[in-house]
PDB file of C-alpha atoms in Angstrom:
ATOM      1  CA  MET W 288       0.056   0.009   0.087  1.00 59.00           C
ATOM      2  CA  SER W 289       1.600   3.304  -0.882  1.00 59.00           C
ATOM      3  CA  THR W 290       0.163   6.609   0.227  1.00 53.00           C
ATOM      4  CA  VAL W 291       0.526  10.069  -1.785  1.00 47.00           C
ATOM      5  CA  GLU W 292      -2.868  10.462  -3.396  1.00 49.00           C
ATOM      6  CA  GLY W 293      -6.585  11.324  -2.502  1.00 47.00           C
ATOM      7  CA  ARG W 294      -9.171  14.206  -2.563  1.00 49.00           C
ATOM      8  CA  SER W 295      -8.178  16.786  -0.232  1.00 50.00           C
ATOM      9  CA  PRO W 296     -10.166  17.133   2.919  1.00 52.00           C
ATOM     10  CA  GLU W 297     -10.271  20.247   5.049  1.00 56.00           C
ATOM     11  CA  GLY W 298      -6.913  21.241   6.639  1.00 56.00           C
ATOM     12  CA  HIS W 299      -5.110  18.109   5.116  1.00 55.00           C
ATOM     13  CA  ALA W 300      -3.112  17.222   1.990  1.00 57.00           C
ATOM     14  CA  ASP W 301      -5.564  14.558   1.226  1.00 74.00           C
ATOM     15  CA  ALA W 302      -7.993  12.112   2.936  1.00 79.00           C
ATOM     16  CA  ILE W 303      -5.320   9.407   3.505  1.00 78.00           C
ATOM     17  CA  GLN W 304      -2.939  11.771   5.307  1.00 77.00           C
ATOM     18  CA  ALA W 305      -5.758  12.996   7.491  1.00 82.00           C
ATOM     19  CA  PRO W 306      -6.400  11.090  10.676  1.00 85.00           C
ATOM     20  CA  GLY W 307      -8.299   8.094  10.191  1.00 92.00           C
ATOM     21  CA  THR W 308     -11.650   6.641  11.558  1.00 96.00           C
ATOM     22  CA  ASP W 309     -10.902   4.498  14.807  1.00 96.00           C
ATOM     23  CA  GLU W 310     -11.459   1.041  14.465  1.00 96.00           C
ATOM     24  CA  ALA W 311     -13.379   0.759  17.124  1.00 97.00           C
ATOM     25  CA  LEU W 312     -16.170   2.584  15.585  1.00 97.00           C
ATOM     26  CA  TRP W 313     -16.103   0.224  12.755  1.00 97.00           C
ATOM     27  CA  ARG W 314     -16.345  -2.705  15.135  1.00 96.00           C
ATOM     28  CA  ALA W 315     -19.207  -1.435  16.868  1.00 97.00           C
ATOM     29  CA  TRP W 316     -21.269  -0.565  13.680  1.00 97.00           C
ATOM     30  CA  HIS W 317     -24.633  -2.140  13.683  1.00 95.00           C
ATOM     31  CA  GLY W 318     -24.516  -2.364   9.725  1.00 96.00           C
ATOM     32  CA  TRP W 319     -22.406  -5.520   9.544  1.00 97.00           C
ATOM     33  CA  ASP W 320     -25.182  -7.420  10.048  1.00 94.00           C
ATOM     34  CA  ARG W 321     -27.224  -5.981   7.079  1.00 96.00           C
ATOM     35  CA  LEU W 322     -24.244  -7.178   4.456  1.00 97.00           C
ATOM     36  CA  PRO W 323     -24.981 -10.406   2.369  1.00 98.00           C
ATOM     37  CA  ASP W 324     -22.395 -13.276   2.560  1.00 98.00           C
ATOM     38  CA  TYR W 325     -20.457 -12.993  -0.718  1.00 98.00           C
ATOM     39  CA  ALA W 326     -20.397 -16.529  -2.326  1.00 97.00           C
ATOM     40  CA  LEU W 327     -16.960 -17.548  -3.511  1.00 98.00           C
ATOM     41  CA  PRO W 328     -16.354 -19.964  -6.263  1.00 98.00           C
ATOM     42  CA  GLU W 329     -15.943 -23.360  -5.389  1.00 97.00           C
ATOM     43  CA  GLU W 330     -13.524 -24.474  -8.078  1.00 97.00           C
ATOM     44  CA  GLY W 331     -11.225 -23.057 -10.897  1.00 97.00           C
ATOM     45  CA  ARG W 332      -8.715 -20.043 -10.655  1.00 98.00           C
ATOM     46  CA  VAL W 333      -9.083 -16.784  -9.104  1.00 98.00           C
ATOM     47  CA  VAL W 334      -7.080 -13.683 -10.374  1.00 98.00           C
ATOM     48  CA  VAL W 335      -6.260 -11.255  -7.515  1.00 98.00           C
ATOM     49  CA  VAL W 336      -5.214  -7.761  -8.814  1.00 98.00           C
ATOM     50  CA  ALA W 337      -3.211  -5.585  -6.544  1.00 98.00           C
ATOM     51  CA  ALA W 338      -2.060  -1.935  -7.065  1.00 98.00           C
ATOM     52  CA  HIS W 339       0.909  -2.487  -4.777  1.00 97.00           C
ATOM     53  CA  PRO W 340       2.389  -5.695  -3.336  1.00 97.00           C
ATOM     54  CA  ASP W 341       0.331  -5.777   0.218  1.00 97.00           C
ATOM     55  CA  ASP W 342      -2.893  -4.381  -1.034  1.00 97.00           C
ATOM     56  CA  GLU W 343      -4.191  -7.888  -2.030  1.00 98.00           C
ATOM     57  CA  VAL W 344      -3.493  -9.381   1.308  1.00 98.00           C
ATOM     58  CA  LEU W 345      -4.582  -6.357   3.427  1.00 98.00           C
ATOM     59  CA  GLY W 346      -8.067  -6.306   1.335  1.00 98.00           C
ATOM     60  CA  VAL W 347      -8.692 -10.153   0.818  1.00 98.00           C
ATOM     61  CA  GLY W 348      -5.716 -12.263   2.312  1.00 98.00           C
ATOM     62  CA  GLY W 349      -8.287 -14.117   4.356  1.00 98.00           C
ATOM     63  CA  THR W 350     -10.173 -14.736   1.152  1.00 98.00           C
ATOM     64  CA  ILE W 351      -7.077 -15.938  -0.672  1.00 98.00           C
ATOM     65  CA  ALA W 352      -6.527 -18.382   2.365  1.00 98.00           C
ATOM     66  CA  ARG W 353      -9.925 -19.926   1.990  1.00 98.00           C
ATOM     67  CA  LEU W 354      -9.708 -20.039  -1.567  1.00 98.00           C
ATOM     68  CA  VAL W 355      -6.332 -22.026  -1.615  1.00 98.00           C
ATOM     69  CA  ALA W 356      -7.395 -24.201   1.297  1.00 97.00           C
ATOM     70  CA  ALA W 357     -10.379 -25.319  -0.968  1.00 98.00           C
ATOM     71  CA  GLY W 358      -8.356 -26.180  -3.538  1.00 98.00           C
ATOM     72  CA  LEU W 359      -8.669 -23.193  -5.944  1.00 98.00           C
ATOM     73  CA  ALA W 360      -5.880 -21.848  -7.851  1.00 98.00           C
ATOM     74  CA  VAL W 361      -4.677 -18.137  -7.611  1.00 98.00           C
ATOM     75  CA  THR W 362      -2.752 -15.654  -9.825  1.00 98.00           C
ATOM     76  CA  VAL W 363      -1.702 -12.470  -8.077  1.00 98.00           C
ATOM     77  CA  VAL W 364      -1.284  -9.500 -10.513  1.00 98.00           C
ATOM     78  CA  SER W 365       0.925  -6.907  -8.904  1.00 98.00           C
ATOM     79  CA  VAL W 366       0.442  -3.941 -11.050  1.00 98.00           C
ATOM     80  CA  THR W 367       3.512  -1.837  -9.464  1.00 98.00           C
ATOM     81  CA  ASP W 368       6.372  -2.799  -7.335  1.00 96.00           C
ATOM     82  CA  GLY W 369       5.284  -0.405  -4.597  1.00 95.00           C
ATOM     83  CA  GLU W 370       8.646   1.617  -5.142  1.00 94.00           C
ATOM     84  CA  GLY W 371       6.974   4.667  -4.376  1.00 90.00           C
ATOM     85  CA  SER W 372       6.029   4.138  -0.784  1.00 89.00           C
ATOM     86  CA  HIS W 373       8.986   6.041   0.720  1.00 94.00           C
ATOM     87  CA  PRO W 374       9.877   8.375  -2.374  1.00 90.00           C
ATOM     88  CA  ASP W 375      12.321  10.285  -0.079  1.00 90.00           C
ATOM     89  CA  SER W 376      13.867   7.520   1.975  1.00 93.00           C
ATOM     90  CA  LEU W 377      17.257   7.719   3.342  1.00 94.00           C
ATOM     91  CA  VAL W 378      17.512   4.071   3.768  1.00 92.00           C
ATOM     92  CA  LEU W 379      16.487   2.638   0.454  1.00 95.00           C
ATOM     93  CA  SER W 380      16.338   3.377  -3.080  1.00 95.00           C
ATOM     94  CA  PRO W 381      13.137   2.598  -5.088  1.00 95.00           C
ATOM     95  CA  ALA W 382      14.862  -0.333  -6.762  1.00 96.00           C
ATOM     96  CA  GLU W 383      15.787  -1.956  -3.603  1.00 96.00           C
ATOM     97  CA  LEU W 384      12.294  -1.283  -1.937  1.00 96.00           C
ATOM     98  CA  ALA W 385      10.792  -2.870  -5.186  1.00 96.00           C
ATOM     99  CA  GLU W 386      12.691  -6.027  -4.754  1.00 96.00           C
ATOM    100  CA  LEU W 387      12.323  -5.646  -1.092  1.00 97.00           C
ATOM    101  CA  ARG W 388       8.304  -5.782  -1.236  1.00 97.00           C
ATOM    102  CA  ALA W 389       8.206  -8.418  -4.165  1.00 97.00           C
ATOM    103  CA  ARG W 390      10.183 -11.042  -1.652  1.00 97.00           C
ATOM    104  CA  GLU W 391       7.520  -9.629   1.035  1.00 98.00           C
ATOM    105  CA  LEU W 392       4.684 -10.715  -1.150  1.00 98.00           C
ATOM    106  CA  GLU W 393       6.159 -14.219  -1.803  1.00 98.00           C
ATOM    107  CA  GLU W 394       6.698 -14.579   2.020  1.00 98.00           C
ATOM    108  CA  ALA W 395       2.971 -13.281   2.773  1.00 98.00           C
ATOM    109  CA  LEU W 396       1.408 -15.750   0.002  1.00 98.00           C
ATOM    110  CA  ALA W 397       3.171 -18.605   1.475  1.00 98.00           C
ATOM    111  CA  GLU W 398       2.078 -17.697   5.077  1.00 98.00           C
ATOM    112  CA  LEU W 399      -1.581 -17.970   3.556  1.00 98.00           C
ATOM    113  CA  GLY W 400      -0.801 -21.281   2.238  1.00 98.00           C
ATOM    114  CA  ALA W 401      -0.486 -19.726  -1.619  1.00 97.00           C
ATOM    115  CA  ALA W 402       3.174 -20.401  -1.983  1.00 97.00           C
ATOM    116  CA  GLY W 403       2.199 -22.145  -5.164  1.00 91.00           C
ATOM    117  CA  ALA W 404       0.228 -18.958  -6.358  1.00 96.00           C
ATOM    118  CA  GLU W 405       1.300 -17.400  -9.712  1.00 97.00           C
ATOM    119  CA  ILE W 406       2.720 -13.747  -9.319  1.00 98.00           C
ATOM    120  CA  VAL W 407       2.537 -11.537 -12.261  1.00 98.00           C
ATOM    121  CA  ARG W 408       4.646  -8.315 -11.971  1.00 98.00           C
ATOM    122  CA  LEU W 409       3.458  -5.783 -14.448  1.00 98.00           C
ATOM    123  CA  ARG W 410       5.978  -3.185 -13.193  1.00 97.00           C
ATOM    124  CA  LEU W 411       3.983  -0.002 -13.910  1.00 98.00           C
ATOM    125  CA  PRO W 412       5.362   2.977 -12.318  1.00 97.00           C
ATOM    126  CA  ASP W 413       3.972   3.423  -8.533  1.00 95.00           C
ATOM    127  CA  THR W 414       1.717   6.409  -8.252  1.00 95.00           C
ATOM    128  CA  GLY W 415       1.376   6.667 -12.172  1.00 96.00           C
ATOM    129  CA  VAL W 416      -1.091   3.571 -12.695  1.00 97.00           C
ATOM    130  CA  GLY W 417      -3.789   6.039 -14.161  1.00 96.00           C
ATOM    131  CA  ASP W 418      -1.503   6.836 -17.140  1.00 97.00           C
ATOM    132  CA  HIS W 419      -1.403   3.489 -18.189  1.00 98.00           C
ATOM    133  CA  GLU W 420      -4.769   2.367 -17.595  1.00 98.00           C
ATOM    134  CA  ASP W 421      -5.299   0.927 -20.923  1.00 97.00           C
ATOM    135  CA  VAL W 422      -2.345  -0.866 -21.101  1.00 97.00           C
ATOM    136  CA  LEU W 423      -3.276  -2.413 -17.768  1.00 98.00           C
ATOM    137  CA  ALA W 424      -6.781  -3.486 -19.105  1.00 98.00           C
ATOM    138  CA  ARG W 425      -5.435  -5.274 -22.194  1.00 98.00           C
ATOM    139  CA  GLU W 426      -2.673  -6.872 -19.699  1.00 98.00           C
ATOM    140  CA  LEU W 427      -5.607  -8.164 -17.379  1.00 98.00           C
ATOM    141  CA  ALA W 428      -7.671  -9.379 -20.266  1.00 98.00           C
ATOM    142  CA  ALA W 429      -4.939 -11.642 -21.125  1.00 98.00           C
ATOM    143  CA  LEU W 430      -4.904 -13.051 -17.827  1.00 98.00           C
ATOM    144  CA  LEU W 431      -8.647 -13.371 -17.193  1.00 98.00           C
ATOM    145  CA  PRO W 432     -10.067 -15.887 -19.774  1.00 97.00           C
ATOM    146  CA  GLY W 433     -11.079 -18.947 -17.912  1.00 96.00           C
ATOM    147  CA  ALA W 434     -11.131 -17.663 -14.443  1.00 98.00           C
ATOM    148  CA  ALA W 435     -13.875 -18.021 -12.153  1.00 98.00           C
ATOM    149  CA  LEU W 436     -13.370 -14.575 -10.172  1.00 98.00           C
ATOM    150  CA  CYS W 437     -11.312 -11.414 -10.609  1.00 98.00           C
ATOM    151  CA  LEU W 438     -10.727  -9.615  -7.142  1.00 98.00           C
ATOM    152  CA  ALA W 439      -9.482  -5.977  -7.667  1.00 98.00           C
ATOM    153  CA  PRO W 440      -9.196  -2.565  -5.953  1.00 98.00           C
ATOM    154  CA  TRP W 441     -12.337  -0.568  -5.285  1.00 98.00           C
ATOM    155  CA  THR W 442     -12.678   2.030  -7.813  1.00 98.00           C
ATOM    156  CA  GLU W 443     -13.552   4.830  -5.136  1.00 96.00           C
ATOM    157  CA  ASP W 444     -10.850   3.751  -2.640  1.00 95.00           C
ATOM    158  CA  VAL W 445      -9.539   7.730  -2.843  1.00 93.00           C
ATOM    159  CA  HIS W 446      -6.084   6.340  -4.224  1.00 94.00           C
ATOM    160  CA  GLY W 447      -5.180   6.998  -7.688  1.00 95.00           C
ATOM    161  CA  ASP W 448      -3.551   3.733  -8.166  1.00 96.00           C
ATOM    162  CA  HIS W 449      -6.098   1.584  -6.533  1.00 97.00           C
ATOM    163  CA  GLU W 450      -8.783   3.237  -8.551  1.00 97.00           C
ATOM    164  CA  ALA W 451      -7.062   3.000 -11.913  1.00 98.00           C
ATOM    165  CA  ALA W 452      -6.407  -0.578 -11.194  1.00 98.00           C
ATOM    166  CA  GLY W 453     -10.053  -1.378 -10.252  1.00 98.00           C
ATOM    167  CA  ARG W 454     -11.309   0.274 -13.451  1.00 98.00           C
ATOM    168  CA  ALA W 455      -9.052  -1.437 -15.523  1.00 98.00           C
ATOM    169  CA  ALA W 456      -9.805  -4.730 -14.058  1.00 98.00           C
ATOM    170  CA  LEU W 457     -13.653  -4.136 -14.313  1.00 98.00           C
ATOM    171  CA  ALA W 458     -12.979  -3.247 -18.139  1.00 98.00           C
ATOM    172  CA  ALA W 459     -10.869  -6.570 -18.533  1.00 98.00           C
ATOM    173  CA  ALA W 460     -13.553  -8.324 -16.952  1.00 98.00           C
ATOM    174  CA  ARG W 461     -16.089  -6.964 -19.091  1.00 98.00           C
ATOM    175  CA  THR W 462     -14.230  -8.004 -21.998  1.00 97.00           C
ATOM    176  CA  THR W 463     -13.685 -11.746 -20.888  1.00 98.00           C
ATOM    177  CA  GLY W 464     -17.080 -12.179 -19.207  1.00 98.00           C
ATOM    178  CA  VAL W 465     -15.468 -12.940 -15.730  1.00 98.00           C
ATOM    179  CA  PRO W 466     -17.166 -11.933 -12.761  1.00 98.00           C
ATOM    180  CA  CYS W 467     -15.378  -9.137 -10.699  1.00 98.00           C
ATOM    181  CA  ALA W 468     -15.534  -7.849  -7.079  1.00 98.00           C
ATOM    182  CA  LEU W 469     -13.900  -4.978  -5.643  1.00 98.00           C
ATOM    183  CA  TYR W 470     -12.049  -4.967  -2.195  1.00 98.00           C
ATOM    184  CA  PRO W 471     -11.416  -1.671  -0.194  1.00 98.00           C
ATOM    185  CA  VAL W 472      -8.166  -0.877   1.305  1.00 97.00           C
ATOM    186  CA  TRP W 473      -7.990   2.887   2.324  1.00 96.00           C
ATOM    187  CA  MET W 474     -11.711   3.165   2.871  1.00 96.00           C
ATOM    188  CA  TRP W 475     -11.513   1.896   6.309  1.00 97.00           C
ATOM    189  CA  HIS W 476      -9.357   5.036   6.788  1.00 96.00           C
ATOM    190  CA  TRP W 477     -11.330   7.747   5.459  1.00 96.00           C
ATOM    191  CA  ALA W 478     -14.784   6.702   5.770  1.00 96.00           C
ATOM    192  CA  GLU W 479     -16.745   6.170   8.826  1.00 96.00           C
ATOM    193  CA  PRO W 480     -19.468   3.518   9.525  1.00 97.00           C
ATOM    194  CA  GLY W 481     -22.787   4.093   7.317  1.00 95.00           C
ATOM    195  CA  ASP W 482     -20.862   6.697   5.161  1.00 96.00           C
ATOM    196  CA  SER W 483     -23.232   7.860   2.346  1.00 96.00           C
ATOM    197  CA  ARG W 484     -20.061   8.017   0.281  1.00 96.00           C
ATOM    198  CA  VAL W 485     -19.612   4.177   0.276  1.00 97.00           C
ATOM    199  CA  PRO W 486     -22.445   2.136  -1.998  1.00 97.00           C
ATOM    200  CA  TRP W 487     -23.050  -0.037   1.112  1.00 97.00           C
ATOM    201  CA  GLU W 488     -26.185  -1.360  -1.142  1.00 97.00           C
ATOM    202  CA  ARG W 489     -23.479  -3.319  -3.015  1.00 98.00           C
ATOM    203  CA  ALA W 490     -21.385  -4.473  -0.441  1.00 98.00           C
ATOM    204  CA  ALA W 491     -20.834  -8.157   0.684  1.00 98.00           C
ATOM    205  CA  ARG W 492     -18.894  -9.786   3.559  1.00 98.00           C
ATOM    206  CA  ILE W 493     -16.686 -12.834   3.350  1.00 98.00           C
ATOM    207  CA  VAL W 494     -16.486 -14.116   6.896  1.00 97.00           C
ATOM    208  CA  LEU W 495     -13.052 -15.590   7.723  1.00 98.00           C
ATOM    209  CA  PRO W 496     -12.653 -18.615   9.834  1.00 98.00           C
ATOM    210  CA  SER W 497     -10.375 -18.184  12.526  1.00 97.00           C
ATOM    211  CA  ALA W 498      -7.628 -20.304  10.779  1.00 97.00           C
ATOM    212  CA  ALA W 499      -8.002 -17.804   7.897  1.00 98.00           C
ATOM    213  CA  GLN W 500      -7.787 -14.911  10.325  1.00 98.00           C
ATOM    214  CA  ALA W 501      -4.498 -16.296  11.784  1.00 98.00           C
ATOM    215  CA  LEU W 502      -2.919 -16.741   8.594  1.00 98.00           C
ATOM    216  CA  LYS W 503      -3.967 -13.605   7.385  1.00 98.00           C
ATOM    217  CA  ARG W 504      -2.095 -11.981  10.637  1.00 98.00           C
ATOM    218  CA  ALA W 505       0.830 -13.595   9.728  1.00 98.00           C
ATOM    219  CA  ALA W 506       1.048 -12.725   6.181  1.00 98.00           C
ATOM    220  CA  VAL W 507       0.476  -8.794   6.889  1.00 98.00           C
ATOM    221  CA  SER W 508       3.437  -9.148   9.487  1.00 97.00           C
ATOM    222  CA  ARG W 509       5.765 -10.132   6.312  1.00 98.00           C
ATOM    223  CA  PHE W 510       5.240  -6.580   4.872  1.00 97.00           C
ATOM    224  CA  ALA W 511       8.388  -5.233   7.171  1.00 97.00           C
ATOM    225  CA  THR W 512       8.931  -2.385   4.934  1.00 96.00           C
ATOM    226  CA  GLN W 513       5.205  -1.096   5.507  1.00 95.00           C
ATOM    227  CA  ILE W 514       4.505  -1.827   9.033  1.00 95.00           C
ATOM    228  CA  ARG W 515       8.054  -0.838  10.584  1.00 95.00           C
ATOM    229  CA  PRO W 516      10.045   2.191   9.789  1.00 95.00           C
ATOM    230  CA  LEU W 517      12.872   2.040   7.423  1.00 95.00           C
ATOM    231  CA  GLY W 518      14.782   4.249   9.849  1.00 95.00           C
ATOM    232  CA  PRO W 519      14.648   7.040  12.249  1.00 95.00           C
ATOM    233  CA  ALA W 520      13.903   9.964   9.661  1.00 95.00           C
ATOM    234  CA  PRO W 521      10.515  10.983   9.273  1.00 94.00           C
ATOM    235  CA  GLN W 522      10.465  10.022   5.648  1.00 94.00           C
ATOM    236  CA  ASP W 523      11.342   6.580   6.488  1.00 94.00           C
ATOM    237  CA  ALA W 524       8.205   6.012   8.940  1.00 94.00           C
ATOM    238  CA  ALA W 525       5.969   3.123   8.604  1.00 93.00           C
ATOM    239  CA  VAL W 526       3.257   3.416   6.197  1.00 91.00           C
ATOM    240  CA  LEU W 527       0.811   1.188   8.283  1.00 92.00           C
ATOM    241  CA  PRO W 528       1.248   1.820  11.882  1.00 92.00           C
ATOM    242  CA  PRO W 529      -0.612  -0.631  14.118  1.00 94.00           C
ATOM    243  CA  GLU W 530      -3.781   1.744  14.344  1.00 94.00           C
ATOM    244  CA  GLU W 531      -4.109   1.544  10.398  1.00 94.00           C
ATOM    245  CA  LEU W 532      -3.451  -2.583  10.298  1.00 95.00           C
ATOM    246  CA  THR W 533      -6.201  -3.229  12.576  1.00 96.00           C
ATOM    247  CA  HIS W 534      -8.760  -2.305   9.896  1.00 97.00           C
ATOM    248  CA  HIS W 535      -7.542  -5.193   8.089  1.00 97.00           C
ATOM    249  CA  LEU W 536      -7.365  -7.769  10.872  1.00 97.00           C
ATOM    250  CA  ARG W 537     -11.092  -8.503  11.399  1.00 97.00           C
ATOM    251  CA  GLY W 538     -12.974 -11.650  11.202  1.00 97.00           C
ATOM    252  CA  TRP W 539     -14.347 -10.679   7.829  1.00 98.00           C
ATOM    253  CA  GLU W 540     -13.525  -8.874   4.458  1.00 98.00           C
ATOM    254  CA  VAL W 541     -15.674  -6.788   2.288  1.00 98.00           C
ATOM    255  CA  VAL W 542     -16.172  -6.509  -1.270  1.00 98.00           C
ATOM    256  CA  PHE W 543     -18.329  -4.479  -3.816  1.00 98.00           C
ATOM    257  CA  VAL W 544     -20.460  -6.352  -6.552  1.00 97.00           C
TER     258      VAL W 544
END
């Protein structure tokens, strides 16, 4: 997950940089019970699109664990290498960060039981996916035929790369006739329970058994470059501090259909 973009809230550079919603408010929300369960495919291959290495685990890591445990094949598409998460780092160059994040993704998928998952690195520029949306749609259209499902970032996540990746996935899914569901990542930070900007009528829950929750927690811990500081300088701070991670460690995940 890389920060940087978003629509500007009052007093802050963007909605992602602004203070986020306390997870306690989300957990106490009564709206969860109104979300229907999402029916996952029972066989075949699922393509999971991520704008940056870690988005797929944060958004649907527990779902990936459920899918592979049920015997489905998983293809993970890393649209960018996430080299822009610390653009002014004093510790790592963008190239070094890209390779570390690719390794972290492999380790995280192994934690989910998905060590055999196919990983496709498209190496589009971090924070610049929108400039390559048509190319991305064509790349995804070549990967989707025969898939039972595509999971991709939500197109209203208030992060340019996430939104562009989601739009491209939807376009590719339409072309190939593959169902596509969209998972939020940053929405849990900037939205509030019952938020009118969120299409709750299209939301569905994927409940995670305790085993899948444990696997997801272990997988998230593998993204050291994102959850721990790279160094003491402010520009090397963690992108995902504990209060942010807790949004992604619930007993369920949400997709928009």
